[in-house]
Structures are given as structure tokens and as C-alpha cells.
Coordinates of C-alpha atoms and ligand atoms in Angstrom, one line a residue:
X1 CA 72.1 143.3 145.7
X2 CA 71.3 146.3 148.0
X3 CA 73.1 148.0 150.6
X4 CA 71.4 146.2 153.5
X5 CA 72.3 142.6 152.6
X6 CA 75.1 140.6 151.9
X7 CA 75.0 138.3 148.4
X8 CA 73.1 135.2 150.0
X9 CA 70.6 137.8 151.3
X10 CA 72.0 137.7 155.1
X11 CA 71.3 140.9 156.5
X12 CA 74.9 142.6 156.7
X13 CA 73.9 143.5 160.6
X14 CA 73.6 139.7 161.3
X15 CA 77.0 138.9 160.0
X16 CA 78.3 141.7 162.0
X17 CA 76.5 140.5 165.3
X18 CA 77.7 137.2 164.7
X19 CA 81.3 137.5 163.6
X20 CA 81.6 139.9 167.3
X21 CA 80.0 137.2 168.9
X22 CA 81.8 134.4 167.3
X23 CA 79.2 132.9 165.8
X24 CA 77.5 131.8 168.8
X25 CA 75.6 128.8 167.4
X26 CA 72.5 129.2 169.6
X27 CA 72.2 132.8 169.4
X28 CA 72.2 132.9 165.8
X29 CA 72.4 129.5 164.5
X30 CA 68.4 129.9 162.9
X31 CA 69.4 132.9 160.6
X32 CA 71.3 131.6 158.8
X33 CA 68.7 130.4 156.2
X34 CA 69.6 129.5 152.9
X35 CA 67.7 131.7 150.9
X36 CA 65.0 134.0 150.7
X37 CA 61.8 132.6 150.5
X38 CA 60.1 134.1 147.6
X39 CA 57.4 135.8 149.1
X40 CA 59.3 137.2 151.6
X41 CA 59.7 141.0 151.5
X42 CA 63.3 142.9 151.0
X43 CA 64.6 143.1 154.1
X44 CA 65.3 147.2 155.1
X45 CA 68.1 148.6 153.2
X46 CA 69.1 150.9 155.9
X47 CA 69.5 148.6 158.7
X48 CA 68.7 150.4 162.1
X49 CA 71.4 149.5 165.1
X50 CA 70.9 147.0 167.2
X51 CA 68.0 147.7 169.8
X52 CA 67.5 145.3 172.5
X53 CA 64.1 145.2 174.1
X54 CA 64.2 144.1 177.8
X55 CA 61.7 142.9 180.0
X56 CA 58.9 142.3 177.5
X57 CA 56.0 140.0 178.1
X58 CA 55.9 137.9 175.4
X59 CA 53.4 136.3 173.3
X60 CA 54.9 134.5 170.1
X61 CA 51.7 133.6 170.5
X62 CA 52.0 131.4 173.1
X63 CA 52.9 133.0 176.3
X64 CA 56.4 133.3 176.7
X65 CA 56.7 135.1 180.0
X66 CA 59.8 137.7 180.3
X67 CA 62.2 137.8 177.5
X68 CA 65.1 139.5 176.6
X69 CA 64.2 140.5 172.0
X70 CA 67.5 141.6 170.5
X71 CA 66.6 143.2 166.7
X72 CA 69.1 143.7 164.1
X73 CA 69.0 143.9 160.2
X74 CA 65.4 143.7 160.7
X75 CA 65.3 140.6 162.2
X76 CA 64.4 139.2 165.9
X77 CA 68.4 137.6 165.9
X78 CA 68.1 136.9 169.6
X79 CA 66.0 135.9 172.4
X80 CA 65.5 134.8 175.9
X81 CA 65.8 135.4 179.9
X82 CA 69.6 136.3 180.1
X83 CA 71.0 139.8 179.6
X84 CA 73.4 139.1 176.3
X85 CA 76.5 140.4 177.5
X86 CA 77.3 142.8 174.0
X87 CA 80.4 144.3 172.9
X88 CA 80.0 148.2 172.9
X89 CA 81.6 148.0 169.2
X90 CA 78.0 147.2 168.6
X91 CA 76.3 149.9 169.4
X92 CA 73.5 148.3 171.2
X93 CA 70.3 150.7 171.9
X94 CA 68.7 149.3 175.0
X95 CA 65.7 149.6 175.9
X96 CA 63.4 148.2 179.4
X97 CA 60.0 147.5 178.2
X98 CA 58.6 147.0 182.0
X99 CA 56.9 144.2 181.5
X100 CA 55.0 145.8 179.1
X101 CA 53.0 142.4 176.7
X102 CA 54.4 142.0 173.1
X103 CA 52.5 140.6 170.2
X104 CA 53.8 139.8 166.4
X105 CA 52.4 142.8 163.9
X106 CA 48.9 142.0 162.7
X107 CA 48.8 140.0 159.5
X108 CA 46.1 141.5 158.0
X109 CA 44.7 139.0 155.0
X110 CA 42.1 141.2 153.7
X111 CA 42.3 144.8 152.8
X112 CA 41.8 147.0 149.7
X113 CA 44.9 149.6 149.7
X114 CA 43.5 150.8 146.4
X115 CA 40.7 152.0 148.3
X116 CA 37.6 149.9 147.4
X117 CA 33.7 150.7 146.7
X118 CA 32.6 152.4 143.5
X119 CA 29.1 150.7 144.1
X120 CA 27.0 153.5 143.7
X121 CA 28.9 155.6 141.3
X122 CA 32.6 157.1 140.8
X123 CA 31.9 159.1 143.7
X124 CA 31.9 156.5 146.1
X125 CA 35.3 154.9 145.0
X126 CA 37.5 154.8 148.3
X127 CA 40.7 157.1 148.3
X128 CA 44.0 154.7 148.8
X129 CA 44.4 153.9 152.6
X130 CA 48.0 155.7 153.6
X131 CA 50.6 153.6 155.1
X132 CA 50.1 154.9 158.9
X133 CA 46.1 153.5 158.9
X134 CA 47.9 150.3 158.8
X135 CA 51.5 150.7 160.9
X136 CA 49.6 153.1 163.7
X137 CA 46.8 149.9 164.2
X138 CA 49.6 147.0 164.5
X139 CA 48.9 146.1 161.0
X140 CA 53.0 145.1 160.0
X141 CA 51.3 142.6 156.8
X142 CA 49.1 143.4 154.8
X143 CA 47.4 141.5 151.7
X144 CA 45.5 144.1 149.2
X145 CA 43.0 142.7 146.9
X146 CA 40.1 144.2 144.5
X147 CA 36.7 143.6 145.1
X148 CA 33.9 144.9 142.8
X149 CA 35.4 147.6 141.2
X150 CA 37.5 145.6 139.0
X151 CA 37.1 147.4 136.0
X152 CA 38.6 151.1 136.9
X153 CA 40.8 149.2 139.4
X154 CA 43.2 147.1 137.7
X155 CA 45.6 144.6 139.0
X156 CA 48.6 147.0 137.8
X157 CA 47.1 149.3 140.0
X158 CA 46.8 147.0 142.5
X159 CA 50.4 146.1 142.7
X160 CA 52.0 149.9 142.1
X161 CA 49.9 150.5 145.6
X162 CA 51.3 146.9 147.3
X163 CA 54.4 148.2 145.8
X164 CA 54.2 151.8 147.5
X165 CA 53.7 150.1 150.6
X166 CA 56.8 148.0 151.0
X167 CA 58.7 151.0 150.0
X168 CA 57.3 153.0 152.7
X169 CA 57.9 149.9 155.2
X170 CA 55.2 147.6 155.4
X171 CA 55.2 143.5 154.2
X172 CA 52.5 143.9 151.5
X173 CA 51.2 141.2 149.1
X174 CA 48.5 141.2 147.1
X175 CA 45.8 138.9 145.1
X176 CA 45.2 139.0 141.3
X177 CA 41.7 139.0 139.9
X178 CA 38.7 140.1 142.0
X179 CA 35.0 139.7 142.4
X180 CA 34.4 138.6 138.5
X181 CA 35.4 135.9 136.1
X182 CA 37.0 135.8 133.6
X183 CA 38.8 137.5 136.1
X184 CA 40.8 140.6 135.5
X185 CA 44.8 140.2 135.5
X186 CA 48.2 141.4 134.3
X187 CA 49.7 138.6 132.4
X188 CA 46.2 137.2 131.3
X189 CA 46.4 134.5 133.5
X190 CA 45.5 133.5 136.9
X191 CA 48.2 131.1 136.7
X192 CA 51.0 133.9 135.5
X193 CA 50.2 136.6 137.6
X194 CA 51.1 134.0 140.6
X195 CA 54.1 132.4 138.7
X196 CA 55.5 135.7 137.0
X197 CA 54.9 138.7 139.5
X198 CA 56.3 138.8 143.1
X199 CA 54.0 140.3 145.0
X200 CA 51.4 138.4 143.7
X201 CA 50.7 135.4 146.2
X202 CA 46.7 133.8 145.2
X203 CA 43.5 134.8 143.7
X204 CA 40.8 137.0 145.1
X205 CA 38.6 138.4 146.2
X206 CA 36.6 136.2 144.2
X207 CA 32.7 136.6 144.6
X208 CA 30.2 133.5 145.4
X209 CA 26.6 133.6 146.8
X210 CA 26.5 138.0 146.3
X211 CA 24.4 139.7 143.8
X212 CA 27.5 141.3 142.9
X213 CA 29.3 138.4 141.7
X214 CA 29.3 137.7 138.1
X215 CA 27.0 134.3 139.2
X216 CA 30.4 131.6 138.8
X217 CA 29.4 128.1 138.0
X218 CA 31.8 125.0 139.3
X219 CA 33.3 124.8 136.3
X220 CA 35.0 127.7 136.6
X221 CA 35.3 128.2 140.2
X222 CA 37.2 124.7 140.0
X223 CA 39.4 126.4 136.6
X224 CA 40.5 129.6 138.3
X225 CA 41.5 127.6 142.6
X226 CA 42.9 125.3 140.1
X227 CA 45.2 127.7 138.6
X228 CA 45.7 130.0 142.1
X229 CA 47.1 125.9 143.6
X230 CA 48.9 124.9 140.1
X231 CA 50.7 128.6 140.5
X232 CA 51.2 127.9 144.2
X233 CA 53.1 124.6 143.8
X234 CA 55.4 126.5 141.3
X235 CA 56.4 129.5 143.6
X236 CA 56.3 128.3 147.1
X237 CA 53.1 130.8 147.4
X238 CA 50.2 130.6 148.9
X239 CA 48.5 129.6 145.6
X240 CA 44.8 129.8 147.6
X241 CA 41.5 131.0 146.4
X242 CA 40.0 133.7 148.6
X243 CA 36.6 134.1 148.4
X244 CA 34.3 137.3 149.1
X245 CA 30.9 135.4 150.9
X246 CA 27.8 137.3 149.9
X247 CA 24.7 137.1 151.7
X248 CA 22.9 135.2 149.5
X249 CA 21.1 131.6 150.6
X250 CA 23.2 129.6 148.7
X251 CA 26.2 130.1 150.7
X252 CA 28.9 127.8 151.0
X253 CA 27.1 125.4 148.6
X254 CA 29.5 125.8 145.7
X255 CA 32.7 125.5 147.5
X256 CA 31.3 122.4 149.2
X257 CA 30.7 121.1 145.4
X258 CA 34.1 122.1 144.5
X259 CA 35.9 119.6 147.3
X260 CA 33.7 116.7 146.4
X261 CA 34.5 116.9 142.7
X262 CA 37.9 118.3 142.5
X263 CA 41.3 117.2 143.8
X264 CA 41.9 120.3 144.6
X265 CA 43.0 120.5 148.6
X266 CA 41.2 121.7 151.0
X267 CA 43.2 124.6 151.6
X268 CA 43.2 126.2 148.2
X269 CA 39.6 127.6 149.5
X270 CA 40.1 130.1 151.8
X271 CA 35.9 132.1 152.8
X272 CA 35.9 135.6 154.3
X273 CA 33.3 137.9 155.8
X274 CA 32.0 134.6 157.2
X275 CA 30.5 136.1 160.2
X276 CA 28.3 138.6 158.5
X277 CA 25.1 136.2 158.9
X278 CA 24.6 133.6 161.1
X279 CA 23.4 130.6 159.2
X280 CA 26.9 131.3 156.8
X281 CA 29.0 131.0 159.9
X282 CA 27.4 127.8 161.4
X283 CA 27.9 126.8 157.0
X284 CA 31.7 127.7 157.9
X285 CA 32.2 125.5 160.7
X286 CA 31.4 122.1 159.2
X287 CA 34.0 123.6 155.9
X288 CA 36.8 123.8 158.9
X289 CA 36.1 120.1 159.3
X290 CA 36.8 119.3 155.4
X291 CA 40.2 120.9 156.4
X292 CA 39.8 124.7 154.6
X293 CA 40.1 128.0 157.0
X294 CA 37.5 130.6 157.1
X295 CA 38.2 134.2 157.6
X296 CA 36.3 136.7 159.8
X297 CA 35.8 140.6 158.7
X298 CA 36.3 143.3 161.6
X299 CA 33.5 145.1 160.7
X300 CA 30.6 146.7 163.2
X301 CA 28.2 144.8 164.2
X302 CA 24.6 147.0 165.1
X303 CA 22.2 144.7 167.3
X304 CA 19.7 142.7 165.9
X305 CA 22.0 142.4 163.2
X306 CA 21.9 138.5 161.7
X307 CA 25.4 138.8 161.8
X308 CA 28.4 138.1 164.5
X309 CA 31.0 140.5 165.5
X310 CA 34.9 139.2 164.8
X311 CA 34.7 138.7 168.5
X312 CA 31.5 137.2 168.8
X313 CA 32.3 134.9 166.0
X314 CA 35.5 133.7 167.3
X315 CA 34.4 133.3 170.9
X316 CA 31.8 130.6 169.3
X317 CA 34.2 129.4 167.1
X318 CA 36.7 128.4 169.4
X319 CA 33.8 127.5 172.5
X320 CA 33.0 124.7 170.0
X321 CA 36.6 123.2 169.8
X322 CA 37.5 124.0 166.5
X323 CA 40.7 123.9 165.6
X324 CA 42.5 126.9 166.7
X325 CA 44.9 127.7 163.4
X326 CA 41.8 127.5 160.9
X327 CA 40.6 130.7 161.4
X328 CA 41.7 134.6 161.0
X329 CA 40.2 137.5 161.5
X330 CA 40.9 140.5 159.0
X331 CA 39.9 144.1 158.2
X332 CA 38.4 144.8 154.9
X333 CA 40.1 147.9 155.6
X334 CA 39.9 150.6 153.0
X335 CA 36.4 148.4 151.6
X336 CA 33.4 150.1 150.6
X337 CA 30.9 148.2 153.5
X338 CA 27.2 149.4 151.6
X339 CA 24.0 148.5 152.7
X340 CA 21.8 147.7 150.0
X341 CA 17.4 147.5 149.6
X342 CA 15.5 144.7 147.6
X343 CA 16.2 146.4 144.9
X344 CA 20.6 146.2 145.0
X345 CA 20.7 149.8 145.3
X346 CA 23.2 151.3 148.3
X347 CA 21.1 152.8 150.9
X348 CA 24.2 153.3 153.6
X349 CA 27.8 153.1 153.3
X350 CA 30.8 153.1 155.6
X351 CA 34.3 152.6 154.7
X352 CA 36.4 149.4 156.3
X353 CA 38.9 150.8 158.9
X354 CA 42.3 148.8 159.4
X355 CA 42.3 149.5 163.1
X356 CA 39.2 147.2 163.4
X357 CA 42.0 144.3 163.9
X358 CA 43.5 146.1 166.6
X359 CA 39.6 147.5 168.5
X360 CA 38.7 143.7 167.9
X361 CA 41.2 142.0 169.8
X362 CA 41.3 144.5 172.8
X363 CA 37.8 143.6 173.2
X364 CA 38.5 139.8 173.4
X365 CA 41.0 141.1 176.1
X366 CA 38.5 143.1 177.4
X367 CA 35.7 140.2 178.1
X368 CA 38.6 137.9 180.0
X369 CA 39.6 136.4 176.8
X370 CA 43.4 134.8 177.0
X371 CA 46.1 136.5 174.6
X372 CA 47.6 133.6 173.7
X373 CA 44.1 132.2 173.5
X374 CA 42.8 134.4 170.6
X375 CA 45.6 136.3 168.9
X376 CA 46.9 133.4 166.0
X377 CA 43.8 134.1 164.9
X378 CA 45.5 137.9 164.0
X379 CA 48.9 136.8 163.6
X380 CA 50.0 133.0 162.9
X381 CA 47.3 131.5 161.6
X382 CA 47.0 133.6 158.2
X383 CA 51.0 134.0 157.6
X384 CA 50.9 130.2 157.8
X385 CA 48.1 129.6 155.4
X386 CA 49.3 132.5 153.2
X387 CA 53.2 130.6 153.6
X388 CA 54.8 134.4 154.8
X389 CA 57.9 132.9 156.2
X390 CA 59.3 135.0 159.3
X391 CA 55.7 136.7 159.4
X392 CA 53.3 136.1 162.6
X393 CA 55.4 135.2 164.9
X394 CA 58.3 136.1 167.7
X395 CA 61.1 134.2 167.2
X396 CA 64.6 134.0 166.7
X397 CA 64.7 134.5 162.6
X398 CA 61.8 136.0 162.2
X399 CA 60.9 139.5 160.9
X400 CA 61.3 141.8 163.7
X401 CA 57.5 143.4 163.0
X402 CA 56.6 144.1 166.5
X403 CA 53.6 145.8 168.7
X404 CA 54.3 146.3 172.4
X405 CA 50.0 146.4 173.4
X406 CA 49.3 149.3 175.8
X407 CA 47.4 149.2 179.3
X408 CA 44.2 149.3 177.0
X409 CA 44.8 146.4 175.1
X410 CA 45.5 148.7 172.0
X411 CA 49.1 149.0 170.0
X412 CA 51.3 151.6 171.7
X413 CA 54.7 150.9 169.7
X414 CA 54.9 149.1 166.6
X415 CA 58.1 148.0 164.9
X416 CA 58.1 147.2 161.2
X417 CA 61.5 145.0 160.5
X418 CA 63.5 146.6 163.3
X419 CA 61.9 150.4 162.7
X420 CA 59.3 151.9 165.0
X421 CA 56.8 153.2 163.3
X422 CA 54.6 154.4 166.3
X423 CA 55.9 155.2 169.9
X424 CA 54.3 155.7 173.2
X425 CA 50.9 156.4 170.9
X426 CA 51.7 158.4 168.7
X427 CA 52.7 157.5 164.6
X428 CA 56.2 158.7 163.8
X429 CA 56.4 157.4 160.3
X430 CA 54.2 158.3 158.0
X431 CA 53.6 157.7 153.9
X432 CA 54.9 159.9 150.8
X433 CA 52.0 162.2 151.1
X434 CA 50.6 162.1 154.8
X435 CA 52.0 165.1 156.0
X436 CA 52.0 167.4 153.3
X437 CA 48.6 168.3 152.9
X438 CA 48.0 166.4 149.6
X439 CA 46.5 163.5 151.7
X440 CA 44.0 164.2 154.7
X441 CA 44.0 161.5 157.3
Ligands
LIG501 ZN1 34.4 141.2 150.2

């Protein structure tokens, strides 16, 4: 038990709030849950005081007009259109927000905190990405996963930099394995890592159709979803298989095999970078309609490219009717994104960004897009696949992770469970080493 929450895991802020209140029942009624839900993060040991946001135009993601967001114990414990009348015993910070729109934090289901690459030597491994590249773009979840470098990175790694993360603040998972099979792990298992370690939620980023995979055959595609579901089941995880989409002709073929000879549901497969070539993305739309989601990769997009941008891809996506919560967009941030000739040798190489989440969606905004429209594609839609309880959403129970959007579209403020991590534009938290000269960002 920590400082910051009672026995049953009830923030001790909410117990306060409620016991002033008398124990309102529709105020705060839908905290009182149970238990944690295991992949839930700790909730913040230092509980800030209560800050009530007014005036803010929300969107949970669906538009929820002008409301009143009370925070507390790092939770959203109250909302609406009144003005809570609050006993000053409480110490309420208020705060008018001018109508100003609000959005959940970005759940970002893709990015390598390790730093990723190593594709064209040591030299090229990506440096760790410091908590404020994430907190400064919106990002308030993050899932960190190794690609191909999974032989100097290791899972232990892996999870010492998830866990560095949620010390600092953020909600970060994380994915055993990576490109290869047998895949690398902790425990030896697929199955273990999910069952055994908390952080760990699935498997991935597991390569298909890339001259970089190690070439998997159904067989053991169907073995190692198998075990990522089986392990799922157990924990209440997500238990899915998320899979790195090369360029390579063959595409989806293999996880369209794996559904017609398997039990396995549809869910379990979960393609990314599905917008980096055209033919791949039509490919992706007829998997949405055999029930699995598809992910989309932030990354730039030059013309003539036989790729779509995040945006591009999503406008099409939902232009055809496809059913809105089967699709997310993420950042490959802190990914190596090469280029390589005939040969598989790098002949460019830039370095995934987690602000591309945050650029993308201001430039749906910008082309006339609606915000309630296109943002579960940031939010929602990959903390439900990914079962994050209290992530994705505004609502009374859930995680106060926050980002008040600025004039431009872009994240001004952003609250990580009830602590602002960026105000009026400018980062004022940082991570361990950020400011002291060890780290240049
Ligand atoms: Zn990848």
C-alpha cells in the first residue's frame, strides 16, 4: 500500500471528497470500483489538490459541449454543467478554461522508448525517447515495443524503460517479443511474460511480409497469437498480437490464413504501419470486415509516395463507412524509419517522432475534419482494444490524463492523472535526466 491510496486502492483524495460531500451518489457513485484492473497504472502517490476545470469544451470523444471536470487523486471524480458548490475545507484550485476544447491524452499503441533502429550498424541505434517527447505532444499512454533490434535490446530492457516512464508520470505498457521468432522474452515464454510481468500486456512488434522478419510460417504465427490470447484470458490483458507490416507483396496473406484455420478471434491480430503502401491499406480494409483493427503509423508522407499519410488514410477509411472504433493511429515514435535499395541496405534514415500523433490530428482539424469525428481513432479506440481501463476517455472514473488543444489544434496543457505536465506551451515536467545536460532534447 502507498501513501496515495487507501487498502482497496481508492485514491485517499476520493474518500476525502466524498465523505465532505456525503457521499453524493451521482457525483461519485462510478469510483468506487472494486478493484484495480490489472493493467491499470498506480495511481499518483502524491495526490495533487483538487483542481476544477471550468468552462471546457469537451470531447470524451463525443462532443460534450461545456462542462464543469473536477480532478482529484488523479481521477476525473466529477463532471457536468453545474458549478459544484465545494466546501473550502477542500481546497479546491479553480480554474476557467474559456471554452477552450478538451480531449483525453493520446493513447499512443506504438512506440519504441528504448529507442529503436540499429539497422545499419551500432551507430544507428536510437537513444531512449525522454518522457517530455511524449507528455509535451499529448501522449498521456504509451505502449513500448522492440522491433528489429531484438538482440542488443532485450525485453528486460524493455520494461526497466516502460518502468522509468510510469515513475516519471506517464501510463506505459509494453509488448514482449519483437520482430523475430522464436521470439525474444523474459520468462521464456510468450505466454509468461503476459501472465507473470505487469507491464507486459501482448506480443509485438512481430514482423510479417518485411525482409526483416525472420520469414514466420502459420504454424508459428498461429503458436505465438495463440499464446499472446491464452495469456490474455488469464490476466484481463489485452493478450493481442501486434504485427509490424512490411512492404513486401504478400501482405496480409498470412494473417488472413491464420483466421480461416485457427479459432483464434479476430481481435488477437492487431496490423500497424498499414498505410505505408496503398495496395496494403485497401488489404486492411476487407481484415476490418473479419472483425480485427488495423493501426496507422504517423509518419511523413513525401508525394508520389505509394503510401497514405495517417490522415489521408483515415479520411478514406472512414469515407468508406468503416466502422469507426477499428482503427488507431500511432507514432512509431523513437523507431528507426530507414529507407532501404534492392539490395536491403539503408540508404536514408529518420527517427519516428511522438508528436506526429498530435501534427496528425491538427491537420484533420485543419481540412474541416470533425473532432469527435476522427479523434477515437487517437484515444478510445486503442485503450479499448488494448483493455486500459479509465484510459481514452473523459469521464467520471476515469484517469484524469488530459490535453486542453490550443487555437492551432496542437496540445497546449496536458494533465497526466491530475498533474500538468505542460502549461500554456510550454513542458514543466521533465524526465530524470532532461535538464541536466546528460540528455539533449
Ligand atoms: Zn514496425
Amino acid at each position: 500500500m502507498d501513501a496515495g491510496t487507501s487498502h482497496e486502492g481508492i485514491p485517499l483524495t476520493t474518500i476525502r471528497v466524498w465523505r465532505e460531500l456525503g457521499g453524493r451518489g451521482t457525483v461519485l457513485g462510478p469510483l468506487f470500483r472494486a478493484s484495480a484492473h490489472p493493467a491499470d497504472p498506480p495511481l499518483p502517490t502524491q495526490s495533487p489538490v483538487l483542481q476544477l476545470l471550468l468552462n471546457a469544451e469537451v470531447f470524451a470523444p463525443e462532443a460534450l459541449g461545456l462542462q464543469n471536470v473536477l480532478v482529484g487523486g488523479g481521477e476525473i471524480v466529477w463532471m457536468g454543467t453545474d458549478v459544484p458548490d465545494m466546501p473550502n475545507s477542500l481546497g479546491v484550485t479553480v480554474e476557467d478554461l474559456q471554452g477552450a476544447r478538451m480531449i483525453p491524452g493520446f493513447v499512443d499503441g506504438h512506440a519504441h522508448v528504448t529507442g529503436g533502429g540499429g539497422e545499419a550498424g551500432p551507430e544507428t541505434r536510437v537513444p531512449c525517447v525522454p518522457l517530455s517527447k511524449f507528455t509535451s505532444a499529448g501522449v498521456t499512454t504509451v505502449v513500448g515495443l522492440l522491433g528489429t533490434d531484438d538482440v542488443t535490446r532485450t525485453t528486460g530492457d524493455l520494461l526497466a524503460a516502460t518502468r522509468g516512464l510510469v515513475a516519471e508520470g506517464l501510463s506505459a505498457f509494453c509488448y514482449t517479443g519483437g520482430y523475430h521468432l522464436p521470439p525474444t522474452t523474459l520468462t521464456g515464454s510468450v505466454r509468461g511474460d503476459i501472465v507473470h510481468i505487469d507491464r507486459i500486456i501482448g506480443v509485438g512488434e512481430l514482423a510479417i511480409s518485411d525482409h526483416r522478419s525472420s520469414q514466420p510460417t502459420l504454424d508459428e504465427l498461429l503458436r505465438v497469437a495463440s499464446d499472446a490470447h491464452v495469456a490474455g484470458l488469464m490476466t484481463g490483458k489485452a493478450g493481442i498480437c501486434h504485427l509490424h507490416m512490411g512492404d513486401g507483396e504478400r501482405g496480409l496473406d498470412l494473417v488472413r490464413r491464420a483466421l480461416e484455420t485457427s479459432e483464434l478471434p479476430a481481435r488477437v491480430f492487431q496490423p500497424t504501419h498499414m498505410n505505408r503502401r496503398k495496395a496494403l491499406f485497401e488489404e486492411g480494409l476487407e481484415l476490418v470486415q473479419r472483425g480485427c483493427s488495423i493501426d496507422l503509423t504517423a509518419f511523413p508522407v513525401e508525394d508520389g509516395e505509394d503510401a497514405y499519410s495517417a490522415e489521408d488514410a483515415l479520411e478514406r477509411y472512414l469515407e468508406a463507412g468503416m466502422p469507426s472504433d477499428q482503427i488507431s493511429v500511432s507514432s512509431d515514435g523513437g523507431g528507426c524509419l530507414p529507407t532501404f535499395d534492392g539490395d536491403g541496405r539503408v540508404v536514408k534514415m529518420d527517427v519516428g517522432e511522438p508528436a506526429t500523433m498530435a501534427t496528425s490530428l491538427a491537420e484533420l482539424l485543419r481540412r474541416g475534419h470533425d473532432l469527435d469525428r476522427v479523434l477515437p481513432a487517437y484515444t478510445t479506440n486503442t485503450a479499448n482494444l488494448l483493455r486500459l481501463k479509465g484510459k481514452g476517455r473523459i469521464c467520471m472514473g476515469g484517469h484524469a490524463d488530459l490535453v486542453v488543444l490550443g487555437p492551432d489544434g496542437l496540445p497546449q496543457d496536458v494533465m497526466l492523472a491530475g498533474v500538468w505536465h505542460k502549461r500554456g506551451g510550454k513542458t514543466v515536467v521533465f524526465g530524470t535526466f532532461e535538464q541536466s545536460g546528460v540528455m539533449n532534447v
